Structures are given as C-alpha cells and as structure tokens.
CSV table of C-alpha atoms in Angstrom, one decimal:
chain,number,residue,atom,x,y,z
A,692,UNK,CA,13.5,-7.0,-25.9
A,693,UNK,CA,13.6,-5.3,-29.1
A,694,UNK,CA,12.7,-7.4,-32.5
A,695,UNK,CA,14.6,-6.9,-35.3
A,696,UNK,CA,13.6,-6.9,-38.7
A,697,UNK,CA,13.0,-10.4,-40.2
A,698,UNK,CA,12.4,-12.0,-37.1
A,699,UNK,CA,8.3,-11.1,-37.3
A,700,UNK,CA,6.0,-12.3,-40.7
A,701,UNK,CA,4.3,-9.9,-42.8
A,702,UNK,CA,0.9,-10.3,-41.3
A,703,UNK,CA,2.2,-10.2,-37.5
A,704,UNK,CA,3.9,-7.0,-38.0
A,705,UNK,CA,1.3,-5.5,-40.1
A,706,UNK,CA,-1.0,-5.9,-37.2
A,707,UNK,CA,0.9,-4.4,-34.9
A,708,UNK,CA,1.3,-0.9,-37.2
A,709,UNK,CA,-2.2,-1.3,-37.7
A,710,UNK,CA,-2.8,-1.4,-33.8
A,711,UNK,CA,-0.7,1.2,-33.2
A,712,UNK,CA,-1.6,3.4,-35.6
A,713,UNK,CA,-4.8,4.9,-33.7
A,714,UNK,CA,-2.9,4.5,-30.1
A,715,UNK,CA,-0.4,7.3,-31.1
A,716,UNK,CA,-3.0,9.7,-32.5
A,717,UNK,CA,-5.1,9.2,-28.5
A,718,UNK,CA,-1.8,9.6,-27.4
A,719,UNK,CA,-0.7,13.0,-29.1
A,720,UNK,CA,-3.9,14.2,-29.2
A,721,UNK,CA,-4.0,14.2,-24.9
A,722,UNK,CA,-0.8,14.7,-24.7
A,723,UNK,CA,-1.4,18.1,-26.6
A,724,UNK,CA,-4.4,19.0,-24.4
A,725,UNK,CA,-3.2,17.5,-21.3
A,726,UNK,CA,0.8,18.6,-20.8
A,727,UNK,CA,1.3,21.6,-19.1
A,728,UNK,CA,4.7,23.2,-20.7
A,729,UNK,CA,6.1,23.2,-16.9
A,730,UNK,CA,5.8,19.5,-17.6
A,731,UNK,CA,7.9,19.1,-21.0
A,732,UNK,CA,11.6,18.6,-19.5
A,733,UNK,CA,10.1,16.1,-17.7
A,734,UNK,CA,9.1,13.9,-20.3
A,735,UNK,CA,12.3,15.1,-22.1
A,736,UNK,CA,14.3,14.1,-18.8
A,737,UNK,CA,12.7,10.7,-18.9
A,738,UNK,CA,13.0,10.2,-22.0
A,739,UNK,CA,15.9,10.2,-22.4
A,740,UNK,CA,16.4,8.2,-19.0
A,741,UNK,CA,14.7,5.5,-21.2
A,742,UNK,CA,17.0,5.8,-23.3
A,743,UNK,CA,19.7,5.3,-21.8
A,744,UNK,CA,18.6,2.6,-19.1
A,745,UNK,CA,17.8,0.2,-22.4
A,746,UNK,CA,21.6,0.7,-23.5
A,747,UNK,CA,22.3,-1.8,-20.7
A,748,UNK,CA,21.3,-5.0,-22.3
A,749,UNK,CA,21.5,-8.7,-22.7
A,750,UNK,CA,20.9,-11.3,-25.2
A,751,UNK,CA,18.3,-13.8,-24.3
A,752,UNK,CA,18.8,-16.8,-26.5
A,753,UNK,CA,16.0,-17.6,-27.6
A,754,UNK,CA,13.8,-14.8,-27.5
A,755,UNK,CA,15.9,-11.1,-28.1
A,756,UNK,CA,17.3,-8.7,-25.2
A,757,UNK,CA,17.0,-8.1,-21.7
A,758,UNK,CA,17.2,-4.7,-20.2
A,759,UNK,CA,15.4,-2.2,-17.7
A,760,UNK,CA,12.9,0.2,-20.1
A,761,UNK,CA,12.2,2.6,-17.5
A,762,UNK,CA,7.8,3.3,-19.5
A,763,UNK,CA,6.4,2.9,-16.1
A,764,UNK,CA,8.7,5.5,-14.3
A,765,UNK,CA,7.5,8.4,-17.4
A,766,UNK,CA,4.4,6.8,-16.8
A,767,UNK,CA,3.7,7.3,-12.6
A,768,UNK,CA,5.2,11.7,-13.3
A,769,UNK,CA,3.4,12.6,-16.6
A,770,UNK,CA,0.4,10.1,-17.0
A,771,UNK,CA,0.7,6.9,-19.5
A,772,UNK,CA,0.0,8.8,-22.5
A,773,UNK,CA,2.9,10.7,-22.4
A,774,UNK,CA,5.1,7.0,-21.5
A,775,UNK,CA,3.1,6.2,-24.6
A,776,UNK,CA,5.0,8.9,-26.6
A,777,UNK,CA,8.2,8.7,-24.5
A,778,UNK,CA,9.2,5.0,-24.9
A,779,UNK,CA,7.6,5.6,-29.4
A,780,UNK,CA,10.4,8.3,-29.6
A,781,UNK,CA,13.2,6.6,-27.9
A,782,UNK,CA,11.9,3.4,-30.1
A,783,UNK,CA,11.8,5.7,-33.2
A,784,UNK,CA,15.9,6.9,-32.9
A,785,UNK,CA,16.5,3.7,-31.5
A,786,UNK,CA,15.7,1.8,-34.6
A,787,UNK,CA,16.7,4.7,-37.6
A,788,UNK,CA,19.6,5.4,-35.9
A,789,UNK,CA,21.2,2.3,-34.0
A,790,UNK,CA,19.4,-0.3,-36.0
A,791,UNK,CA,18.5,-1.4,-32.2
A,792,UNK,CA,14.8,-3.0,-33.1
A,793,UNK,CA,13.5,-2.8,-36.6
A,794,UNK,CA,11.5,-0.7,-39.1
A,795,UNK,CA,9.0,-2.9,-40.0
A,796,UNK,CA,9.0,-4.4,-36.2
A,797,UNK,CA,8.2,-1.0,-34.9
A,798,UNK,CA,4.8,-1.4,-34.8
A,799,UNK,CA,5.0,-4.1,-32.8
A,800,UNK,CA,7.9,-2.8,-30.0
A,801,UNK,CA,6.2,0.4,-29.5
A,802,UNK,CA,3.4,-1.8,-28.4
A,803,UNK,CA,5.5,-3.8,-26.1
A,804,UNK,CA,7.6,-1.7,-24.6
A,805,UNK,CA,5.1,1.7,-25.2
A,806,UNK,CA,1.9,0.6,-24.3
A,807,UNK,CA,1.7,-2.6,-22.5
A,808,UNK,CA,4.6,-1.4,-20.7
A,809,UNK,CA,3.9,1.6,-18.7
A,810,UNK,CA,-0.5,0.8,-19.3
A,811,UNK,CA,0.2,-2.5,-16.6
A,812,UNK,CA,3.0,-0.8,-14.5
A,813,UNK,CA,0.5,2.4,-14.3
A,814,UNK,CA,-2.6,0.5,-13.7
A,815,UNK,CA,-0.7,-1.6,-11.0
A,816,UNK,CA,1.0,1.5,-9.5
A,817,UNK,CA,-2.9,3.4,-8.8
A,818,UNK,CA,-4.6,0.2,-7.8
A,819,UNK,CA,-2.3,-0.3,-5.3
A,820,UNK,CA,-1.7,3.4,-3.9
A,821,UNK,CA,-5.2,3.8,-4.3
A,822,UNK,CA,-6.4,7.3,-2.8
A,823,UNK,CA,-3.1,6.8,-0.4
A,824,UNK,CA,-1.4,10.1,1.5
A,825,UNK,CA,2.1,10.9,-1.2
A,826,UNK,CA,4.1,10.1,1.5
A,827,UNK,CA,2.7,6.7,2.5
A,828,UNK,CA,4.3,3.3,1.8
A,829,UNK,CA,2.0,2.3,-0.7
A,830,UNK,CA,3.3,4.8,-3.4
A,831,UNK,CA,6.3,3.7,-3.6
A,832,UNK,CA,5.5,-0.3,-3.1
A,833,UNK,CA,2.8,0.3,-5.9
A,834,UNK,CA,5.5,1.7,-8.1
A,835,UNK,CA,7.8,-1.0,-7.3
A,836,UNK,CA,5.4,-4.1,-8.0
A,837,UNK,CA,3.9,-2.1,-11.0
A,838,UNK,CA,7.0,-1.4,-13.0
A,839,UNK,CA,8.4,-5.5,-12.2
A,840,UNK,CA,4.5,-7.2,-13.7
A,841,UNK,CA,4.5,-4.0,-16.5
A,842,UNK,CA,8.0,-4.6,-17.9
A,843,UNK,CA,7.6,-8.5,-17.1
A,844,UNK,CA,4.3,-8.4,-19.0
A,845,UNK,CA,5.9,-7.0,-21.6
A,846,UNK,CA,8.9,-9.4,-22.3
A,847,UNK,CA,5.7,-12.1,-22.2
A,848,UNK,CA,3.9,-10.3,-25.1
A,849,UNK,CA,7.5,-10.0,-26.9
A,850,UNK,CA,7.5,-13.8,-26.1
A,851,UNK,CA,4.5,-14.9,-27.5
A,852,UNK,CA,4.8,-12.6,-31.1
A,853,UNK,CA,8.6,-14.4,-31.6
A,854,UNK,CA,6.4,-17.5,-31.0
A,855,UNK,CA,3.3,-17.1,-33.0
A,856,UNK,CA,6.1,-16.9,-35.8
A,857,UNK,CA,6.7,-20.8,-36.8
A,858,UNK,CA,2.7,-21.4,-36.5
A,859,UNK,CA,1.6,-18.8,-39.0
A,860,UNK,CA,5.1,-19.2,-40.9
A,861,UNK,CA,6.3,-22.9,-41.2
A,862,UNK,CA,9.4,-23.5,-42.3
A,863,UNK,CA,10.0,-24.0,-46.0
A,864,UNK,CA,12.5,-27.3,-47.2
A,865,UNK,CA,14.2,-26.6,-43.1
A,866,UNK,CA,14.4,-23.5,-43.2
A,867,UNK,CA,12.3,-20.8,-41.4
A,868,UNK,CA,11.6,-17.6,-43.0
A,869,UNK,CA,11.2,-15.8,-40.1
A,870,UNK,CA,11.7,-16.2,-36.2
A,871,UNK,CA,12.1,-20.1,-35.9
A,872,UNK,CA,11.2,-21.3,-31.8
A,873,UNK,CA,8.5,-21.9,-30.8
A,874,UNK,CA,6.1,-20.5,-28.0
A,875,UNK,CA,7.2,-23.1,-25.6
A,876,UNK,CA,11.0,-21.7,-26.1
A,877,UNK,CA,10.2,-18.1,-26.3
A,878,UNK,CA,7.0,-17.7,-24.0
A,879,UNK,CA,9.3,-18.7,-20.6
A,880,UNK,CA,13.1,-17.1,-22.1
A,881,UNK,CA,11.3,-13.7,-22.6
A,882,UNK,CA,9.6,-13.8,-19.2
A,883,UNK,CA,12.2,-15.2,-16.8
A,884,UNK,CA,14.8,-13.7,-18.8
A,885,UNK,CA,13.4,-10.4,-17.5
A,886,UNK,CA,11.2,-11.7,-14.6
A,887,UNK,CA,14.7,-12.7,-12.5
A,888,UNK,CA,16.9,-10.3,-13.6
A,889,UNK,CA,15.7,-7.1,-16.0
A,890,UNK,CA,12.2,-6.6,-14.4
A,891,UNK,CA,14.1,-6.5,-10.7
A,892,UNK,CA,16.8,-3.7,-12.7
A,893,UNK,CA,13.2,-1.8,-13.8
A,894,UNK,CA,11.7,-2.0,-9.9
A,895,UNK,CA,14.5,-1.1,-8.4
A,896,UNK,CA,15.5,2.3,-10.4
A,897,UNK,CA,11.5,2.7,-10.4
A,898,UNK,CA,11.1,3.0,-7.0
A,899,UNK,CA,14.8,4.8,-5.2
A,900,UNK,CA,13.2,7.3,-7.6
A,901,UNK,CA,9.3,7.6,-6.5
A,902,UNK,CA,11.1,7.4,-3.3
A,903,UNK,CA,13.5,10.4,-3.5
A,904,UNK,CA,10.4,12.2,-5.0
A,905,UNK,CA,7.7,11.1,-1.9
A,906,UNK,CA,10.5,13.3,-0.2
A,907,UNK,CA,11.8,15.5,-2.7
A,908,UNK,CA,9.1,16.9,-4.9
A,909,UNK,CA,5.6,15.4,-3.7
A,910,UNK,CA,3.6,17.6,-5.9
A,911,UNK,CA,4.9,16.2,-8.5
A,912,UNK,CA,3.8,12.6,-7.6
A,913,UNK,CA,0.6,13.5,-6.5
A,914,UNK,CA,-0.6,16.0,-9.5
A,915,UNK,CA,-0.4,12.9,-11.4
A,916,UNK,CA,-2.2,10.5,-8.7
A,917,UNK,CA,-5.3,12.5,-8.3
A,918,UNK,CA,-5.7,11.9,-12.4
A,919,UNK,CA,-8.7,10.3,-13.3
A,920,UNK,CA,-7.5,6.7,-15.2
A,921,UNK,CA,-10.6,4.6,-16.3
A,922,UNK,CA,-12.0,3.2,-13.5
A,923,UNK,CA,-10.1,4.6,-11.0
A,924,UNK,CA,-11.3,8.2,-10.3
A,925,UNK,CA,-9.1,11.1,-9.0
A,926,UNK,CA,-9.0,12.8,-6.0
A,927,UNK,CA,-9.5,15.9,-7.4
A,928,UNK,CA,-13.0,14.5,-8.3
A,929,UNK,CA,-13.6,13.2,-5.3
A,930,UNK,CA,-12.8,16.9,-3.2
A,931,UNK,CA,-15.0,18.4,-5.6
A,932,UNK,CA,-18.3,15.6,-4.4
A,933,UNK,CA,-17.4,15.8,-1.0
A,934,UNK,CA,-17.0,20.1,-0.9
A,935,UNK,CA,-20.3,20.3,-2.5
A,936,UNK,CA,-22.2,17.7,-0.3
A,937,UNK,CA,-22.0,20.3,2.3
A,938,UNK,CA,-23.2,23.3,-0.2
A,939,UNK,CA,-26.8,21.2,-0.8
A,940,UNK,CA,-27.5,20.1,2.6
B,1266,UNK,CA,-6.4,24.9,0.1
B,1267,UNK,CA,-6.4,28.6,-0.2
B,1268,UNK,CA,-8.7,30.5,-1.7
B,1269,UNK,CA,-6.2,31.4,-4.1
B,1270,UNK,CA,-5.1,28.0,-5.0
B,1271,UNK,CA,-9.8,27.3,-5.4
B,1272,UNK,CA,-9.8,30.0,-8.5
B,1273,UNK,CA,-6.4,28.9,-10.2
B,1274,UNK,CA,-8.0,25.0,-10.0
B,1275,UNK,CA,-11.4,26.2,-11.5
B,1276,UNK,CA,-9.7,27.4,-14.1
B,1277,UNK,CA,-7.4,24.9,-14.9
B,1278,UNK,CA,-5.9,21.5,-13.2
B,1279,UNK,CA,-3.5,22.7,-11.0
B,1280,UNK,CA,-0.5,20.8,-11.9
B,1281,UNK,CA,2.6,21.7,-10.5
B,1282,UNK,CA,6.1,22.7,-12.4
B,1283,UNK,CA,8.8,19.6,-11.2
B,1284,UNK,CA,11.0,21.2,-8.9
B,1285,UNK,CA,14.4,22.5,-10.4
B,1286,UNK,CA,15.7,20.0,-7.7
B,1287,UNK,CA,14.2,17.5,-9.6
B,1288,UNK,CA,14.9,18.3,-12.8
B,1289,UNK,CA,18.5,18.2,-11.4
B,1290,UNK,CA,18.9,15.1,-10.5
B,1291,UNK,CA,16.9,13.0,-12.9
B,1292,UNK,CA,19.7,14.8,-15.6
B,1293,UNK,CA,22.4,14.1,-12.9
B,1294,UNK,CA,21.0,10.1,-13.4
B,1295,UNK,CA,20.8,10.2,-17.2
B,1296,UNK,CA,24.9,11.7,-17.3
B,1297,UNK,CA,25.5,9.3,-14.3
B,1298,UNK,CA,24.5,6.1,-17.0
B,1299,UNK,CA,25.6,8.1,-19.6
B,1300,UNK,CA,29.2,7.1,-17.6
B,1301,UNK,CA,28.5,4.0,-16.6
B,1302,UNK,CA,27.3,3.1,-20.2
B,1303,UNK,CA,30.4,1.3,-21.4
B,1304,UNK,CA,29.3,-1.4,-19.0
B,1305,UNK,CA,26.1,-2.3,-21.1
B,1306,UNK,CA,28.4,-3.1,-24.3
B,1307,UNK,CA,28.2,-6.8,-23.5
B,1308,UNK,CA,24.3,-7.6,-25.5
B,1309,UNK,CA,24.8,-5.3,-28.7
B,1310,UNK,CA,25.6,-8.8,-30.9
B,1311,UNK,CA,21.9,-9.6,-32.1
B,1312,UNK,CA,20.4,-11.9,-29.8
B,1313,UNK,CA,21.0,-15.2,-32.3
B,1314,UNK,CA,24.5,-15.8,-33.5
B,1315,UNK,CA,22.3,-17.7,-36.3
B,1316,UNK,CA,20.6,-14.5,-37.2
B,1317,UNK,CA,21.4,-14.0,-41.0
B,1318,UNK,CA,19.2,-17.1,-41.7
B,1319,UNK,CA,16.3,-14.4,-40.4
B,1320,UNK,CA,14.8,-13.2,-44.1
B,1321,UNK,CA,17.8,-11.7,-45.5
B,1322,UNK,CA,14.9,-9.4,-47.1
B,1323,UNK,CA,14.4,-7.5,-44.5
B,1324,UNK,CA,17.9,-6.1,-44.5
B,1325,UNK,CA,16.9,-2.6,-46.5
B,1326,UNK,CA,17.7,-0.1,-43.5
B,1327,UNK,CA,21.1,1.3,-43.3
B,1328,UNK,CA,21.2,2.4,-39.3
B,1329,UNK,CA,23.7,5.4,-39.4
B,1330,UNK,CA,25.5,4.0,-36.7
B,1331,UNK,CA,24.9,0.0,-36.7
B,1332,UNK,CA,25.0,-1.8,-32.9
B,1333,UNK,CA,25.5,1.4,-31.1
B,1334,UNK,CA,28.7,2.0,-32.6
B,1335,UNK,CA,30.2,-1.2,-31.3
B,1336,UNK,CA,30.4,-3.3,-34.7
B,1337,UNK,CA,33.8,-0.6,-35.7
B,1338,UNK,CA,31.7,1.4,-38.5
B,1339,UNK,CA,33.9,4.3,-38.8
B,1340,UNK,CA,37.0,1.9,-37.6
B,1341,UNK,CA,35.7,3.2,-34.1
B,1342,UNK,CA,36.3,1.8,-31.0
B,1343,UNK,CA,34.0,-0.3,-29.6
B,1344,UNK,CA,33.6,1.8,-26.2
B,1345,UNK,CA,34.1,4.8,-28.1
B,1346,UNK,CA,31.5,4.5,-30.7
B,1347,UNK,CA,29.1,3.4,-27.4
B,1348,UNK,CA,30.0,6.7,-25.5
B,1349,UNK,CA,28.8,8.4,-28.7
B,1350,UNK,CA,25.6,6.6,-29.6
B,1351,UNK,CA,24.9,7.3,-26.0
B,1352,UNK,CA,25.4,10.9,-26.4
B,1353,UNK,CA,24.3,11.0,-29.5
B,1354,UNK,CA,20.7,9.3,-28.4
B,1355,UNK,CA,21.0,11.7,-26.0
B,1356,UNK,CA,21.7,14.8,-27.6
B,1357,UNK,CA,18.8,14.6,-30.3
B,1358,UNK,CA,16.0,13.3,-27.5
B,1359,UNK,CA,16.6,16.4,-25.5
B,1360,UNK,CA,17.3,18.4,-29.1
B,1361,UNK,CA,13.5,17.5,-30.5
B,1362,UNK,CA,11.8,17.7,-26.6
B,1363,UNK,CA,13.2,21.1,-26.1
B,1364,UNK,CA,12.5,22.9,-28.7
B,1365,UNK,CA,9.2,21.9,-28.8
B,1366,UNK,CA,9.2,23.2,-25.2
B,1367,UNK,CA,10.8,26.4,-26.1
B,1368,UNK,CA,8.0,26.5,-29.0
B,1369,UNK,CA,5.4,25.9,-26.4
B,1370,UNK,CA,7.2,29.0,-24.6
B,1371,UNK,CA,7.4,31.8,-26.9
B,1372,UNK,CA,4.0,30.9,-28.0
B,1373,UNK,CA,3.0,31.2,-24.5
B,1374,UNK,CA,4.6,34.5,-23.9
B,1375,UNK,CA,2.8,35.4,-27.4
B,1376,UNK,CA,-0.6,34.8,-26.6
B,1377,UNK,CA,-0.5,35.9,-22.6
B,1378,UNK,CA,1.1,39.6,-24.4
B,1379,UNK,CA,-1.8,39.7,-26.2
B,1380,UNK,CA,-4.2,39.9,-23.7
C-alpha cells in the first residue's frame, strides 16, 4: 500500500501533506497529554510489530503492494491517535531508510495507513464491542471486523488516489507523467487484493493478539475500551453518572 | 471499586501499565516475525515492472538500504540484506521510542523527588 515517489502528481501529494499536518499536530498533543509513561514501551513494540509485519508484502499489479499493517491493533491498545503517531513513524523510517513509499507521497501514505486505517478499524471495534465486558466475544469480533474493514478501506483510498492521477494529469504524447491506470483498475485491484488476502492476515493477527489479551491482560484492553471516542461514551463516564444519581436522590 | 482505586481515579484516569508478560509476548511475536522475514522477500521489486517510466524527476532520494537490502546494495545477499533491514528498522523504532520512555521516566522521578 506504499505509494512510491513519482506515482502521485504535486496537486495530490501536496493536498495530503496539508491534510496530515494538523492531524500529526493533534496526535502529538493528544499523546503528550494522555500517554502514560508506563505505556510508551507498548507503543514502541506496537510500532516495531507494524514495521516487521509490513515486510511480508506482495505486489498487486495495477496498484502498489499488499501487506498487513497492524494499525487497528495499536489503536485497540493505545487509542487511534497513538496509531497515527506509530504508523507515521514507521512509514517515515521505511521511506527514508529503505525507499519503501516515497518522500513526496509520505503524506498520502500516512493518511491511508496512519489515519484512515486505525480510525475506521477502531471505530468499528468500539461500536461492536459497545459496553460489553472485556471477556465478551464482542470484543474480539469487533477487533476482527474492525481490523478487516479498516485495512480494506485504506487500500481503497490508496487505489482512489492512484486512479485519480490519469484524470488530473492526462497522457502527454502517449506517456502518463504519473500513475497511468484508471480508477476502474486501481480501486478494484487494491480493494479486492486486500479483501481476499491481506485484510484476512491483518484480521487474524489482530484477533489472535486481542483474544490472548482478553485472557492474559484484560485490564489493558478495558482501560482503552472505557475511553470516550466521539459519540461512543466511555464507560468510566457512565459509571460516574450512575454513582451521582443515588447521591442526588 | 475499592476506596484506594477511587482516589487514584480522581487524580488521574487509572490507566494500568501493560503486564510484563504482555510486553514479553508482543516482543516475542516481533522476534518471530523478524526470523521469518525472508518469506516476505517476494515483493520487494516495485509493483510495476515498468516503473522507470513513472517520472524519473522524483528519484531525488537515495535510501540507505533500497528495497530493504534486496537489490544487491553493498553486495549483500538478498536474504541477509532483508534480515539486516528488519533488524535496523526494528532497532531504530525501539531505540527512538524507548529512549523517549527513559527520558520521561527520569523526568518523572526528578519531579516526584522535588515534591
């Protein structure tokens, strides 16, 4: 899913840089404020896991490459903003050190894998898990479906960005200056390529780790499940309200 | 919830640290994946065979270990190169974030010593 340099024209890659700058700023502020020192090693191992899992990648002709990412897992453990930071850091190292993913397209890659993927994955996880107990199957089912859908949507975004290029930058003398295949090719190959393969890898990895944690370290999962997330109220808040009521009566 | 926990949650949202066992398991998963990494070597070639016609103006950046060390840079065997890339990547990520962690721990110890 890493878009190399030269695949996206300036209009597209500049737009994604502009979109990502405030998101990085928010993510950095959120982490500085709320990430417990005790949890920084978890962020480190999560990012390392994400880096290695991405090395198991396969080419998708008509798109870029396919691989699992692990972004939803980081969001489940530490929240979606932590995943933005972790994935962006991983992508930066991949681009600078190993030439995987471009420098100009770093904004777009961070948007797809570092923002869309964990936020969609985490939102679905939270909606399905709801107020269920940590030991409930709803928690791992949420993780499975969330991680599957999160990476699939990210792949579709990547395909869309690529497929827009021949529209924005048509061929000159029969040669396309940037990515040359249309949306009708790039979106299906990226989306289906992931849905039949890499999204499953992502879901299996995420689900196995979540099932393990449901048994081995439920407090870790629970603390993140209690956090407020947009319209999804935190359980902690609800508990406080429930405690307030009898006092008022 | 015990009274003790209640006090703790009033001052700061009670966020439990991951158990040592959790950290160990996750780290072992990373190590296993690093060991298996040559299995992922298949796809380091660009997604496009014809990638050269994609704007050469953009080849301004020379990566340290292009294609994760599988393209013969430094005369490395692709398998060794890939291992090296995995170890460097994991090492840099853990190195940077764990250094930040150490600094934060030291800061907290210092501030708690003052108060």
